[in-house]
GROMACS .gro file of C-alpha atoms in nm:
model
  337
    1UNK     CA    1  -0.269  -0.197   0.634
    2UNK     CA    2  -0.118  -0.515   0.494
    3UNK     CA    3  -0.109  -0.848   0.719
    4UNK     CA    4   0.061  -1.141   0.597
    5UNK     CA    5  -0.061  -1.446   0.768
    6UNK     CA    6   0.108  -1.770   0.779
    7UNK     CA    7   0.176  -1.739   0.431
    8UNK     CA    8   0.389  -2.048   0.253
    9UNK     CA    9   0.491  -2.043  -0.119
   10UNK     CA   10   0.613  -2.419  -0.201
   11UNK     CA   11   0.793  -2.462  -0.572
   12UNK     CA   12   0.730  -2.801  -0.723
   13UNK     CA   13   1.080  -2.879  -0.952
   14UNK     CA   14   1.156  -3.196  -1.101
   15UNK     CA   15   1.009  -3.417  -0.877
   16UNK     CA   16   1.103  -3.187  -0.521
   17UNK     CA   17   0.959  -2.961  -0.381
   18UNK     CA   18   1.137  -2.593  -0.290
   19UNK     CA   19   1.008  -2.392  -0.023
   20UNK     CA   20   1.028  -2.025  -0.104
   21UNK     CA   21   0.864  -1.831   0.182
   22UNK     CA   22   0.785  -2.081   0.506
   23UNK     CA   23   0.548  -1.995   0.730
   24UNK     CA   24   0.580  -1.628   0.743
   25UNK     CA   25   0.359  -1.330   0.962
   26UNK     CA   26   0.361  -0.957   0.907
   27UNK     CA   27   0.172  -0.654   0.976
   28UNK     CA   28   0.294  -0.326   0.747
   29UNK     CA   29   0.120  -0.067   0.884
   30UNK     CA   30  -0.061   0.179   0.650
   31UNK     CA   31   0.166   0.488   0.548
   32UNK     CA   32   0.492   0.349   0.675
   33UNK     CA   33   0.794   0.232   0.424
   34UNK     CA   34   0.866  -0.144   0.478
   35UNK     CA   35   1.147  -0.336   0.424
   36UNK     CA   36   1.229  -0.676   0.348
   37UNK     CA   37   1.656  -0.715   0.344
   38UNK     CA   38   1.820  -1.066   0.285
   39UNK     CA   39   2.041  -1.216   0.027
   40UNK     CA   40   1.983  -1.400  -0.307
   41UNK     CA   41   1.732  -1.669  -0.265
   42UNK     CA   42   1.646  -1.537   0.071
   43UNK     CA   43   1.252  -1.550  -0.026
   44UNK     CA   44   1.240  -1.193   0.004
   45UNK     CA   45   1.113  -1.135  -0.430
   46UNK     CA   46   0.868  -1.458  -0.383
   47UNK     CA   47   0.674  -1.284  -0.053
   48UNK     CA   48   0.671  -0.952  -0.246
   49UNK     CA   49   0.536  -1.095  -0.516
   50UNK     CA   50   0.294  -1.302  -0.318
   51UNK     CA   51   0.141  -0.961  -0.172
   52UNK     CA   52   0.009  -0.929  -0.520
   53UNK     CA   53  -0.047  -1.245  -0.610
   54UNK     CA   54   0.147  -1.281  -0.898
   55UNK     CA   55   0.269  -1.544  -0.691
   56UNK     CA   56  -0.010  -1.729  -0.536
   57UNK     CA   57   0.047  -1.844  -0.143
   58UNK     CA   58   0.033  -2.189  -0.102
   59UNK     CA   59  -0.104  -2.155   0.196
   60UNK     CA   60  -0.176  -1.831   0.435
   61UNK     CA   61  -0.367  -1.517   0.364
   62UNK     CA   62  -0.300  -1.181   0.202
   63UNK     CA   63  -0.492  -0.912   0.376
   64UNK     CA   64  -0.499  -0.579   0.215
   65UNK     CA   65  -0.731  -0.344   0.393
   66UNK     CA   66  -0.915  -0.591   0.544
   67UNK     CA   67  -0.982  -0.729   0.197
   68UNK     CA   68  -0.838  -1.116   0.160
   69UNK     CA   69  -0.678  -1.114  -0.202
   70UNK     CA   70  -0.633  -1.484  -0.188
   71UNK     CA   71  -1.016  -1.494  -0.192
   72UNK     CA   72  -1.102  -1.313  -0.465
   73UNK     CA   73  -1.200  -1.431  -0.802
   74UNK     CA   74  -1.004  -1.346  -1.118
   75UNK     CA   75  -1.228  -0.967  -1.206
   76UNK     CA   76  -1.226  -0.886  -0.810
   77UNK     CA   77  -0.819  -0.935  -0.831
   78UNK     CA   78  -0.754  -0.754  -1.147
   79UNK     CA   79  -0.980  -0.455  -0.985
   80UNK     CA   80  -0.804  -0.527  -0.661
   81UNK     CA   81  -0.418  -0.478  -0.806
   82UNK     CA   82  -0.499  -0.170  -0.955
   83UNK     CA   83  -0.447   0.021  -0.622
   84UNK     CA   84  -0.127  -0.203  -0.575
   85UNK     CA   85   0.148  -0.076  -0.797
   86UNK     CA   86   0.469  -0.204  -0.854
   87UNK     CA   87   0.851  -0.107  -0.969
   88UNK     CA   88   1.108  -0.356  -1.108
   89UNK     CA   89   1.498  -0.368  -1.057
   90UNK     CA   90   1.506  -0.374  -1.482
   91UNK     CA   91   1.235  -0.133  -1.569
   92UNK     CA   92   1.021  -0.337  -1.823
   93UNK     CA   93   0.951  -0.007  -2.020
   94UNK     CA   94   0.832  -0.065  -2.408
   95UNK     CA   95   1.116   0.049  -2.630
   96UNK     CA   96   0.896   0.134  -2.940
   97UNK     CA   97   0.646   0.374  -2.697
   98UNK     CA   98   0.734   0.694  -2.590
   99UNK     CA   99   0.763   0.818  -2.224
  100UNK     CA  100   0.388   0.949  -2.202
  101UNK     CA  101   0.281   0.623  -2.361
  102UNK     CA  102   0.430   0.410  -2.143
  103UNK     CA  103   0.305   0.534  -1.848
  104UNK     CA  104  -0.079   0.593  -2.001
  105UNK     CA  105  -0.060   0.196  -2.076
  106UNK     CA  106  -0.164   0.149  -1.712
  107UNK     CA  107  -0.451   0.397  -1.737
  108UNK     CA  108  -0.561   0.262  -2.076
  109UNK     CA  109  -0.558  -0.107  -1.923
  110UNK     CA  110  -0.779   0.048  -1.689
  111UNK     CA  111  -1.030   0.171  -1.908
  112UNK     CA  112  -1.003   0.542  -1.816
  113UNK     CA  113  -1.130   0.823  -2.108
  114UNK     CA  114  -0.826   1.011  -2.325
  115UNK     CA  115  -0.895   1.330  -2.094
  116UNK     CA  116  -0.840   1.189  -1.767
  117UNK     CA  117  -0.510   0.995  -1.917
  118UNK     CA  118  -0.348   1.316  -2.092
  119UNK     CA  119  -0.443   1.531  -1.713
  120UNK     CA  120  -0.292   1.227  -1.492
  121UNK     CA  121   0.017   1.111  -1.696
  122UNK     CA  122   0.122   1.507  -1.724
  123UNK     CA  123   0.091   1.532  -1.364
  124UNK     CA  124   0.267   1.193  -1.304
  125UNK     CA  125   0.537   1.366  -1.475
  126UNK     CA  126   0.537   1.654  -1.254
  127UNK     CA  127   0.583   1.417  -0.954
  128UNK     CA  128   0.886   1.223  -1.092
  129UNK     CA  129   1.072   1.548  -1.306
  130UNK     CA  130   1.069   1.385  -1.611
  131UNK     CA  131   0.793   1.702  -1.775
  132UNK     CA  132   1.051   1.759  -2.046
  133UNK     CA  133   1.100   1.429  -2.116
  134UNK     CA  134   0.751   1.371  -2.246
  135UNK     CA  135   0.804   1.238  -2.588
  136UNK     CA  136   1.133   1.061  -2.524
  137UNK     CA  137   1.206   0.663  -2.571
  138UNK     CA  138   1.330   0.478  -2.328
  139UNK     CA  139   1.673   0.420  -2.536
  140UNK     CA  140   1.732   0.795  -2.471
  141UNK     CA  141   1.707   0.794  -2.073
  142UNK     CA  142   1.932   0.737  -1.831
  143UNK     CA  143   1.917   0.495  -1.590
  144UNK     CA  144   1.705   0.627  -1.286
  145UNK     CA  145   1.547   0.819  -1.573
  146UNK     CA  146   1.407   0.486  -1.649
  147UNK     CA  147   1.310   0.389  -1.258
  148UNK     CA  148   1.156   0.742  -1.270
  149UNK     CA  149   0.903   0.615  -1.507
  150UNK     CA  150   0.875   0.278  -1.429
  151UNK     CA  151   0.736   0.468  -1.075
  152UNK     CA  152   0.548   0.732  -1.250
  153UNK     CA  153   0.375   0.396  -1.440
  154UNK     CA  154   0.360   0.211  -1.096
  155UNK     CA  155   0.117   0.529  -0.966
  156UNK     CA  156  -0.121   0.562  -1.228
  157UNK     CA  157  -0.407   0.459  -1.101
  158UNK     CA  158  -0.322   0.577  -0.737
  159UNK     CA  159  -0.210   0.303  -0.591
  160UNK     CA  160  -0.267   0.215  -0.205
  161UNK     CA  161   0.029   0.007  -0.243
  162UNK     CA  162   0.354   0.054  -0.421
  163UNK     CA  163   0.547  -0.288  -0.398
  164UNK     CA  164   0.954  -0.204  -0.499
  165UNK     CA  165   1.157  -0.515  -0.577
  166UNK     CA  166   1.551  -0.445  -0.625
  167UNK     CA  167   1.417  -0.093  -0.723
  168UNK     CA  168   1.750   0.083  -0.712
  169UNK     CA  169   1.985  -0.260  -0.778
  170UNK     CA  170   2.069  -0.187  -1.121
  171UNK     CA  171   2.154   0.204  -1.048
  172UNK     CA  172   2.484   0.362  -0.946
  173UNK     CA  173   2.508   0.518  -0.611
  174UNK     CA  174   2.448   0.870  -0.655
  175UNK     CA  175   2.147   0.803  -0.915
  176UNK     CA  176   1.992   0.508  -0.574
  177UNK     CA  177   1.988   0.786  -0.378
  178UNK     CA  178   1.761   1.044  -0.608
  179UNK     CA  179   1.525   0.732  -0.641
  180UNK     CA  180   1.531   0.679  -0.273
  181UNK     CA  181   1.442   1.072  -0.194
  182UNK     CA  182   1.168   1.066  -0.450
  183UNK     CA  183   1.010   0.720  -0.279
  184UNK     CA  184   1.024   0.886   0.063
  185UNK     CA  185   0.868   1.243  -0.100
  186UNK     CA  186   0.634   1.009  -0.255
  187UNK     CA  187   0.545   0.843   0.090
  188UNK     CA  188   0.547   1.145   0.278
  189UNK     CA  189   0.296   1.370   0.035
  190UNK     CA  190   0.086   1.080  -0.086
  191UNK     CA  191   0.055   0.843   0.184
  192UNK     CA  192   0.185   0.536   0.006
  193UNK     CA  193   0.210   0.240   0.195
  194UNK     CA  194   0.578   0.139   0.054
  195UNK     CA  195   0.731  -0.273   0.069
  196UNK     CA  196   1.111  -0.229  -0.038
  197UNK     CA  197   1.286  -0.547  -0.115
  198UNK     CA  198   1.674  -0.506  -0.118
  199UNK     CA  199   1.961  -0.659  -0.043
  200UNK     CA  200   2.151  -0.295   0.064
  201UNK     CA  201   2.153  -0.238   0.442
  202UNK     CA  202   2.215   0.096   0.329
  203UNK     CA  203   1.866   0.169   0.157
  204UNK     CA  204   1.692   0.016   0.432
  205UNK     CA  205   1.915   0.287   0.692
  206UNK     CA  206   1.819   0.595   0.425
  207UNK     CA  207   1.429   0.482   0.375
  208UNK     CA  208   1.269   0.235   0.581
  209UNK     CA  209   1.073   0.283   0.899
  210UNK     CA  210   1.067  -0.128   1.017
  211UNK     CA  211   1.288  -0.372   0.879
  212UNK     CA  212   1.275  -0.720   0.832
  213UNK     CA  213   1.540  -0.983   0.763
  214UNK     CA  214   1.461  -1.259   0.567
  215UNK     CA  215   1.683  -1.583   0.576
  216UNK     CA  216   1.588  -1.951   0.405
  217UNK     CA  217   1.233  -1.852   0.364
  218UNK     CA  218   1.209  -1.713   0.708
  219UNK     CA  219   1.155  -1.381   0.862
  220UNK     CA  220   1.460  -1.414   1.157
  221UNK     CA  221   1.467  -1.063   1.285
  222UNK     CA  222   1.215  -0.787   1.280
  223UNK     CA  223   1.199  -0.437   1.439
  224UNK     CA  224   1.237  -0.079   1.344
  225UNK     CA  225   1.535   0.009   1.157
  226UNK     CA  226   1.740   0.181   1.437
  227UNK     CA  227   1.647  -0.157   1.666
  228UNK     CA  228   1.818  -0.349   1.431
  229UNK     CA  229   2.148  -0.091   1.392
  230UNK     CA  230   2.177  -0.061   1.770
  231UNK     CA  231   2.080  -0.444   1.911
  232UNK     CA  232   2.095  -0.712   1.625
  233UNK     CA  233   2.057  -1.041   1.776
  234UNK     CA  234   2.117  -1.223   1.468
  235UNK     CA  235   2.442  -1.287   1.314
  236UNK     CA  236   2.314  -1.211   0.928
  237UNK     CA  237   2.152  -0.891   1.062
  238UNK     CA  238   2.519  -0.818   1.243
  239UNK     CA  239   2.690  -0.868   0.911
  240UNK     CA  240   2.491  -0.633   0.709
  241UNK     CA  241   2.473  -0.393   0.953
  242UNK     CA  242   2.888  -0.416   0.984
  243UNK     CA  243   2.876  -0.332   0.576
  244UNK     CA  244   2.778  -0.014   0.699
  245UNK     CA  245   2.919   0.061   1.022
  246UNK     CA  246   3.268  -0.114   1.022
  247UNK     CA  247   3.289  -0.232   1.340
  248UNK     CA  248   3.590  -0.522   1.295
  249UNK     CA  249   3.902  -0.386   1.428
  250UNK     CA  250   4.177  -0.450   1.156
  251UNK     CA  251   4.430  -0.743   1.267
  252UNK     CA  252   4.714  -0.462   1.253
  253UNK     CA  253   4.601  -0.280   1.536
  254UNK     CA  254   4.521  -0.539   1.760
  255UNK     CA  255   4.911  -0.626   1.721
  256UNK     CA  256   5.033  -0.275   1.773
  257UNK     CA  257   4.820  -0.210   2.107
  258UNK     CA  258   4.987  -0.090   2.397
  259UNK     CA  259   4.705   0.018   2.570
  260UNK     CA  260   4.346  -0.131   2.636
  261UNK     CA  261   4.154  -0.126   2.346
  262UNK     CA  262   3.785  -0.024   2.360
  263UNK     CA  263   3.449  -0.033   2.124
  264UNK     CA  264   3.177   0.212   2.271
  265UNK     CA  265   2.845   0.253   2.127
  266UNK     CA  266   2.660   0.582   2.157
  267UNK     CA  267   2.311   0.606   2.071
  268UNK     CA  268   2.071   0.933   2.028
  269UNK     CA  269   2.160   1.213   2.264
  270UNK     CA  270   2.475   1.035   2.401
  271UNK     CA  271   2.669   1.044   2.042
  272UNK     CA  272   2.629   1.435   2.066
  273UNK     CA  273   2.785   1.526   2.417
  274UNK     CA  274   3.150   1.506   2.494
  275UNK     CA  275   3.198   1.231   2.679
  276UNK     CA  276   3.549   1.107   2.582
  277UNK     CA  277   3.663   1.456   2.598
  278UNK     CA  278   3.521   1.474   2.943
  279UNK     CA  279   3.676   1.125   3.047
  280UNK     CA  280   3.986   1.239   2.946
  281UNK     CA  281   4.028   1.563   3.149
  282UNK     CA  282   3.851   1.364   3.447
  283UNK     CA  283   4.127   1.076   3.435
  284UNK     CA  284   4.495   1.032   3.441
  285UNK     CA  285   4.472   0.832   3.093
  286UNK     CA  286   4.585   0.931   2.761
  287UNK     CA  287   4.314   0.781   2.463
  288UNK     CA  288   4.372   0.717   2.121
  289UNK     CA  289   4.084   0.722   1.880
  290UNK     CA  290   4.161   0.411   1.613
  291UNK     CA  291   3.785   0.437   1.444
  292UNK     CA  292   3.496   0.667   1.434
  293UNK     CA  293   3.190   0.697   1.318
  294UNK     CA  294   2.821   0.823   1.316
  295UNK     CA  295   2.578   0.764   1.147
  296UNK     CA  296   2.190   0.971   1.120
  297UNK     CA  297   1.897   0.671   1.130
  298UNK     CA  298   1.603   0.773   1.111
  299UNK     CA  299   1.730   1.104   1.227
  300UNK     CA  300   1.869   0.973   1.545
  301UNK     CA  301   2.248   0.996   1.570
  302UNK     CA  302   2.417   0.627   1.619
  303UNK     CA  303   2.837   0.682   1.693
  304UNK     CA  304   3.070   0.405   1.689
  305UNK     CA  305   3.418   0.467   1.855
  306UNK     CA  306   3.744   0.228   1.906
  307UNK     CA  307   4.001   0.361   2.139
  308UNK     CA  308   4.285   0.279   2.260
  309UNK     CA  309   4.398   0.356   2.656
  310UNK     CA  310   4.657   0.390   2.815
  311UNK     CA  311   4.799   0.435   3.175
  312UNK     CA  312   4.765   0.314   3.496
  313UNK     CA  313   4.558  -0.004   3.526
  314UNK     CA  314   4.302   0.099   3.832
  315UNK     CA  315   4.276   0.453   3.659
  316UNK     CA  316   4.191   0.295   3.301
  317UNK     CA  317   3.935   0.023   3.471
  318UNK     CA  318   3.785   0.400   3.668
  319UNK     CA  319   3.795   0.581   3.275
  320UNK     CA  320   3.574   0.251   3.167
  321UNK     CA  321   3.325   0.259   3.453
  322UNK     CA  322   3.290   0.640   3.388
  323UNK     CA  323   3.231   0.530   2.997
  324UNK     CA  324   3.034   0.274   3.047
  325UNK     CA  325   2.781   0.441   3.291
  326UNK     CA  326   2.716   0.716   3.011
  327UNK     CA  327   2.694   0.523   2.693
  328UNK     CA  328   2.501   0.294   2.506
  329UNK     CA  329   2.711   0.001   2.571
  330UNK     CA  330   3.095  -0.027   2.612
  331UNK     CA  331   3.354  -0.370   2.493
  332UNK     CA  332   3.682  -0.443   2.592
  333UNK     CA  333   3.836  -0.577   2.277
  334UNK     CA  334   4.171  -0.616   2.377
  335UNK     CA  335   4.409  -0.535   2.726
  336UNK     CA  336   4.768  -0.486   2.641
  337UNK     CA  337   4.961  -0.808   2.770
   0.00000   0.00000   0.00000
């Protein structure tokens, strides 16, 4: 388990003072994949970083399985962040070192014998699929070849811990979502407590379990991923959530309406059963589907529709109660004049 207490990170820069991470709580329970989603000088890196102290708190207390890094002396850390590993959005492999030799540089820091190095690093290998790549240089991977060692490096030493900052930033789509399988596979067979920073509402929806949103410094919303898809309350955590989901109706439609336009949101069981289809044969309205969408978090299906109605007023406002009394929530965007 990893509780973040009251932790503060204050900057000192030409005569001012900068407040990276203000005041902020946490518990990341043991085994579960954590993330921490805001945008560029959110504080999200600095509180990361302060989990390992490479940033030191300010003020506050890191606790790490009941162990308070903060309080440790310089020998206790160093033995402490060996079961904390850690991946970087730019790799930081060593060009002139092989594949094998950059990930046995964290098991030679260590101090562990030639046997045990050659027997881990081969099976590190195994975990991330990069066996045949053994004796390659960096310069000759791709790029989530690169992340793949950079994570094979990261769980040398069999980390508790496995802090990811920007992990997949610098990767193309298709290549972010090998790295994001792996992570999971990773968490699911090794029990590795994961902290993913990003600033991609869409790795937090493939990976995370709970979700925090970081804003100035400040955690402002916190829950479990599908929470925070089905009931933001804050408008940052609506707009990245909208990156994914689409729900602004373009200005095009709204002028072409004829009929009562609708937003309905179905969550779990309710985005799987016919309900429009069954509103439809029930009442004398016609519906046009504008938008549609669902998406799988966490496994759970979330469905977005817009529709437009149209018909008789009384019979629409019956087709909405219907609607609304089955669903998740239901909006009237728009009534034709």
């Amino acid at each position: 388990m990893i509780e973040i207490k009251d932790v503060t990170k204050i900057y000192t820069s030409k005569n001012r003072q900068v407040i990276g991470v203000d005041h902020v709580s946490l518990t990341i329970q043991a085994g579960e994949i954590f993330g921490v989603i805001g945008y560029s000088g959110a504080g999200k890196s600095t509180l990361l970083r302060c989990l390992n102290l490479l940033e030191r708190p300010t003020s506050g207390q890191i606790m790490i399985d009941g162990v308070d890094l903060t309080s440790l002396n310089s020998e206790q850390l160093r033995q402490a962040r060996l079961k904390i590993g850690m991946i970087f959005q730019h790799f930081y492999l060593v060009s002139s070192k092989t594949v094998f030799e950059n990930i046995a540089f964290a098991l030679k820091a260590a101090n562990k014998p030639k046997e045990e190095i050659e027997k881990r690093v081969n099976e590190l290998l195994d975990i991330v699929g990069l066996s045949d790549k053994r004796d390659a240089y960096p310069a000759q991977l791709s790029g989530g070849q690169k992340q793949r060692v950079g994570i094979a490096r990261a769980l040398a030493n069999d980390p508790n811990v496995l802090l990811c900052d920007e992990a997949t930033s610098a990767l193309d789509p298709s290549t972010t979502k090998s790295i994001l399988t792996l992570l999971k596979k990773i968490n699911r067979e090794l029990g590795i407590t994961i902290v993913l920073i990003t600033h991609e509402m869409e790795v937090v929806k493939d990976i995370c379990d709970r979700v925090a949103v970081m804003q100035n410094g400040k955690i402002i919303e916190l829950g479990t991923v599908y929470e925070l898809f089905t009931n933001p309350k804050e408008e940052l955590t609506k707009s990245f959530i909208n990156s994914i989901l689409q729900f602004e109706v373009p200005d095009h439609l709204l002028q072409k309406r004829t009929g009562t336009m609708v937003k309905i949101l179905f969550k779990g069981e309710s985005a799987e059963e016919a309900i429009v289809s069954d509103m439809l044969q029930t009442f004398k309205v016609k519906g046009n589907i504008l938008h549609g969408k669902i998406e799988y978090i966490q496994n759970i299906p979330l469905g977005v529709f817009i529709m437009e109605l149209t018909g008789e007023r009384k019979e629409i406002e019956r087709a909405l109660d219907y609607i609304s009394e089955r669903t998740n929530g239901l909006e009237v965007i728009a009534h034709a004049a």
